Amino acid sequence: MTAASRVIAVTGGASGIGFAFSEALARAGHKVVIADLRGAAEAADRLKTQGLQAIGTQTDVVKPVDVASMVQQAVKAFGRLDVLVNNAGLFTTLALKPFDQISDAEWMRVMEVNTLGPFICAKAVVPEMRKNGFGRIVNIASTTPIKGTPNMLHYVASKGAVIAFTRSLARELGKDDITVNAIAPGFTLSDGVLENDMHSKMGDVVRKTSRSLQRDQVPDDLVGALLFLASDGAGFITGQTIAVDGGSVFI
Ligand SMILES: NC(=O)c1ccc[n+]([C@@H]2O[C@H](COP(=O)([O-])OP(=O)(O)OC[C@H]3O[C@@H](n4cnc5c(N)ncnc54)[C@H](O)[C@@H]3O)[C@@H](O)[C@H]2O)c1
């Protein structure tokens, strides 16, 4: 059986883990909509020069107008939208600090991008998925809420919410044959992490103290799980969180 080619929107898909997702999906024959605050058109051009199918759309995931436009552009370019990858998030730009040094405003901003963003995107794509009788939502969570990682309480709480969101939305969308799953990456050397000394040092500690597979995790380590969740073979899996972290946590 030949694998189906899907139309897949990747939020935050222009850099870091998101770009690794966009590139791997396009190389697997999917049509990719790269939605990002910045660099979306350039990232799509990088794929198109490889002969791959992609468009870029400047999108702020917390702005419903932008997200509605992302869906419209996907449908205009490729006729439908089958899969949403909720990858955009605030992580690599956050300073690590004790919980009582996090301002209320910073807490709200992290919650806004990391939880309201996926909610707005899910609301925007589901009508299109219902219409087509096919849909997959993949949320990018984190292993930090499972570990109880300190010094980023807003981030950890937001990703715990993403795991809970995944479970409840899976129950609501089951009747529509739309699956909702999460991938929980371990500490990954994305572009943003490599630029942030504090995060890079934390990554060393994770690798040495808790990871079964003794090497650094890179964005390409995450693409296999996403390709699987977007594939026809994953159609009876929903509400699950798959940890991809070299065996650091066991869910
Ligand atoms: N790197 C890690 O160690 C790690 C571990 C676990 C989970 N994650 C999660 O994986 C995802 C990607 O992480 P990364 O390390 O590649 O991050 P990154 O900071 O390198 O990239 C994030 C991308 O999201 C985009 N973005 C940010 N806010 C946006 C908004 N409001 N609207 C649209 N796009 C927006 C950025 O422009 C950027 O392209 C995030 O959800 C992050 O929380 C990362």
Short mmCIF file of N, CA, C and O and ligand atoms in Angstrom, two decimals, residues 11-18 35-38 59-62 86-93 109 113-114 140-143 155 159 184-193, ligand 1:
data_model
loop_
_atom_site.label_atom_id
_atom_site.label_comp_id
_atom_site.label_asym_id
_atom_site.label_seq_id
_atom_site.Cartn_x
_atom_site.Cartn_y
_atom_site.Cartn_z
N THR A 11 3.03 24.50 13.18
CA THR A 11 3.22 25.82 13.77
C THR A 11 4.64 25.90 14.36
O THR A 11 5.19 24.89 14.81
N GLY A 12 5.20 27.09 14.30
CA GLY A 12 6.61 27.22 14.70
C GLY A 12 7.50 26.38 13.81
O GLY A 12 8.56 25.91 14.23
N GLY A 13 7.07 26.20 12.56
CA GLY A 13 7.74 25.25 11.66
C GLY A 13 8.93 25.80 10.90
O GLY A 13 9.51 25.10 10.07
N ALA A 14 9.31 27.04 11.19
CA ALA A 14 10.39 27.65 10.40
C ALA A 14 11.77 27.44 10.98
O ALA A 14 12.77 27.64 10.29
N SER A 15 11.86 27.03 12.24
CA SER A 15 13.19 26.84 12.83
C SER A 15 13.15 25.73 13.87
O SER A 15 12.07 25.23 14.23
N GLY A 16 14.33 25.34 14.34
CA GLY A 16 14.43 24.38 15.43
C GLY A 16 13.76 23.04 15.12
O GLY A 16 13.81 22.54 14.00
N ILE A 17 13.12 22.50 16.14
CA ILE A 17 12.44 21.20 16.00
C ILE A 17 11.37 21.31 14.91
O ILE A 17 11.17 20.39 14.11
N GLY A 18 10.68 22.46 14.87
CA GLY A 18 9.61 22.65 13.89
C GLY A 18 10.11 22.54 12.47
O GLY A 18 9.44 21.93 11.61
N ALA A 35 3.86 27.53 9.42
CA ALA A 35 3.22 28.70 10.04
C ALA A 35 4.10 29.15 11.19
O ALA A 35 4.32 28.40 12.14
N ASP A 36 4.63 30.34 11.07
CA ASP A 36 5.56 30.81 12.11
C ASP A 36 5.49 32.32 12.22
O ASP A 36 5.13 33.00 11.25
N LEU A 37 5.85 32.81 13.37
CA LEU A 37 5.93 34.27 13.59
C LEU A 37 6.90 34.90 12.61
O LEU A 37 6.69 36.00 12.13
N ARG A 38 8.00 34.21 12.40
CA ARG A 38 9.03 34.75 11.50
C ARG A 38 9.68 33.64 10.67
O ARG A 38 9.75 32.49 11.12
N THR A 59 2.37 33.59 10.86
CA THR A 59 1.25 33.28 11.76
C THR A 59 1.67 33.45 13.20
O THR A 59 2.69 32.89 13.63
N ASP A 60 0.86 34.19 13.96
CA ASP A 60 1.02 34.20 15.41
C ASP A 60 -0.08 33.30 15.95
O ASP A 60 -1.27 33.60 15.80
N VAL A 61 0.30 32.20 16.60
CA VAL A 61 -0.71 31.20 16.99
C VAL A 61 -1.70 31.72 18.03
O VAL A 61 -2.73 31.08 18.25
N VAL A 62 -1.41 32.83 18.66
CA VAL A 62 -2.39 33.35 19.63
C VAL A 62 -3.33 34.37 18.99
O VAL A 62 -4.18 34.94 19.67
N ASN A 86 0.95 21.10 16.52
CA ASN A 86 1.03 22.24 17.45
C ASN A 86 2.42 22.25 18.08
O ASN A 86 2.63 21.73 19.18
N ASN A 87 3.37 22.85 17.35
CA ASN A 87 4.76 22.84 17.81
C ASN A 87 5.22 24.18 18.37
O ASN A 87 6.13 24.23 19.20
N ALA A 88 4.62 25.29 17.91
CA ALA A 88 5.08 26.62 18.36
C ALA A 88 5.00 26.70 19.87
O ALA A 88 4.01 26.27 20.47
N GLY A 89 6.05 27.22 20.47
CA GLY A 89 6.02 27.32 21.93
C GLY A 89 7.10 28.24 22.42
O GLY A 89 8.08 28.50 21.71
N LEU A 90 6.92 28.73 23.63
CA LEU A 90 7.98 29.51 24.27
C LEU A 90 8.75 28.58 25.17
O LEU A 90 8.19 27.97 26.09
N PHE A 91 10.02 28.41 24.88
CA PHE A 91 10.89 27.58 25.73
C PHE A 91 12.31 28.11 25.71
O PHE A 91 12.84 28.53 26.73
N THR A 92 12.89 28.13 24.50
CA THR A 92 14.33 28.39 24.44
C THR A 92 14.68 29.83 24.81
O THR A 92 15.81 30.10 25.19
N THR A 93 13.72 30.74 24.74
CA THR A 93 14.01 32.14 25.08
C THR A 93 13.77 32.42 26.57
O THR A 93 14.00 33.54 27.02
N ARG A 109 2.19 35.04 29.70
CA ARG A 109 2.67 35.00 28.31
C ARG A 109 3.01 33.55 27.90
O ARG A 109 2.69 33.10 26.79
N VAL A 113 1.05 31.49 24.83
CA VAL A 113 1.61 30.87 23.61
C VAL A 113 1.50 29.34 23.68
O VAL A 113 1.11 28.70 22.70
N ASN A 114 1.80 28.76 24.84
CA ASN A 114 1.92 27.29 24.92
C ASN A 114 0.59 26.56 25.11
O ASN A 114 0.49 25.36 24.83
N ILE A 140 2.99 19.15 20.61
CA ILE A 140 4.35 18.95 21.12
C ILE A 140 4.39 19.38 22.58
O ILE A 140 4.29 20.57 22.89
N ALA A 141 4.47 18.38 23.45
CA ALA A 141 4.48 18.62 24.90
C ALA A 141 5.93 18.68 25.37
O ALA A 141 6.78 19.34 24.76
N SER A 142 6.24 17.94 26.42
CA SER A 142 7.60 17.92 26.98
C SER A 142 7.60 16.86 28.07
O SER A 142 6.55 16.54 28.64
N THR A 143 8.78 16.33 28.37
CA THR A 143 8.85 15.38 29.50
C THR A 143 8.97 16.13 30.84
O THR A 143 8.90 15.49 31.89
N TYR A 155 6.61 27.11 32.35
CA TYR A 155 6.76 26.24 31.18
C TYR A 155 6.28 24.82 31.49
O TYR A 155 5.52 24.21 30.72
N LYS A 159 3.14 22.76 29.75
CA LYS A 159 3.26 21.49 29.00
C LYS A 159 2.47 20.37 29.67
O LYS A 159 2.00 19.44 29.02
N ALA A 184 6.27 14.00 23.58
CA ALA A 184 6.98 14.69 24.67
C ALA A 184 8.48 14.55 24.43
O ALA A 184 9.05 13.48 24.70
N PRO A 185 9.11 15.59 23.88
CA PRO A 185 10.56 15.50 23.67
C PRO A 185 11.32 15.64 24.98
O PRO A 185 10.88 16.36 25.89
N GLY A 186 12.46 14.98 25.04
CA GLY A 186 13.42 15.28 26.11
C GLY A 186 14.19 16.52 25.69
O GLY A 186 13.88 17.17 24.68
N PHE A 187 15.21 16.83 26.46
CA PHE A 187 16.00 18.03 26.19
C PHE A 187 16.71 17.88 24.83
O PHE A 187 17.51 16.98 24.64
N THR A 188 16.38 18.77 23.90
CA THR A 188 16.79 18.62 22.50
C THR A 188 17.62 19.81 22.03
O THR A 188 17.22 20.96 22.26
N LEU A 189 18.71 19.53 21.37
CA LEU A 189 19.58 20.61 20.90
C LEU A 189 19.00 21.26 19.65
O LEU A 189 19.47 21.06 18.54
N SER A 190 17.96 22.07 19.85
CA SER A 190 17.37 22.84 18.75
C SER A 190 18.18 24.12 18.57
O SER A 190 19.04 24.45 19.40
N ASP A 191 17.88 24.86 17.49
CA ASP A 191 18.61 26.12 17.24
C ASP A 191 18.56 27.03 18.46
O ASP A 191 19.56 27.61 18.88
N GLY A 192 17.35 27.17 19.03
CA GLY A 192 17.16 28.08 20.16
C GLY A 192 17.96 27.64 21.39
O GLY A 192 18.55 28.47 22.09
N VAL A 193 17.99 26.34 21.65
CA VAL A 193 18.74 25.83 22.81
C VAL A 193 20.23 26.11 22.63
O VAL A 193 20.92 26.53 23.56
N1 LIG B 1 14.27 22.04 22.65
C1 LIG B 1 13.87 21.27 23.68
O1 LIG B 1 14.67 20.79 24.49
C2 LIG B 1 12.41 20.95 23.86
C3 LIG B 1 12.07 19.95 24.78
C4 LIG B 1 10.73 19.63 24.97
C5 LIG B 1 9.76 20.29 24.23
N2 LIG B 1 10.12 21.26 23.34
C6 LIG B 1 9.06 21.93 22.61
O2 LIG B 1 9.26 21.76 21.22
C7 LIG B 1 8.76 22.91 20.52
C8 LIG B 1 9.86 23.51 19.64
O3 LIG B 1 10.97 23.80 20.46
P1 LIG B 1 12.34 24.41 19.88
O4 LIG B 1 13.40 24.03 20.86
O5 LIG B 1 12.50 24.08 18.44
O6 LIG B 1 12.03 25.95 20.09
P2 LIG B 1 12.59 27.22 19.32
O7 LIG B 1 12.48 28.35 20.28
O8 LIG B 1 13.94 26.90 18.74
O9 LIG B 1 11.54 27.38 18.14
C9 LIG B 1 10.22 27.73 18.41
C10 LIG B 1 9.57 28.18 17.10
O10 LIG B 1 8.25 28.62 17.42
C11 LIG B 1 8.05 29.91 16.82
N3 LIG B 1 7.09 30.66 17.63
C12 LIG B 1 7.24 31.14 18.88
N4 LIG B 1 6.13 31.79 19.27
C13 LIG B 1 5.25 31.71 18.24
C14 LIG B 1 3.93 32.19 18.02
N5 LIG B 1 3.29 32.91 18.95
N6 LIG B 1 3.32 31.90 16.85
C15 LIG B 1 3.96 31.18 15.89
N7 LIG B 1 5.21 30.72 16.03
C16 LIG B 1 5.85 30.98 17.20
C17 LIG B 1 9.43 30.56 16.81
O11 LIG B 1 9.49 31.60 15.86
C18 LIG B 1 10.31 29.36 16.45
O12 LIG B 1 10.38 29.16 15.05
C19 LIG B 1 8.25 23.88 21.60
O13 LIG B 1 6.86 23.69 21.79
C20 LIG B 1 9.01 23.43 22.83
O14 LIG B 1 8.36 23.76 24.03
C21 LIG B 1 11.42 21.61 23.14
#
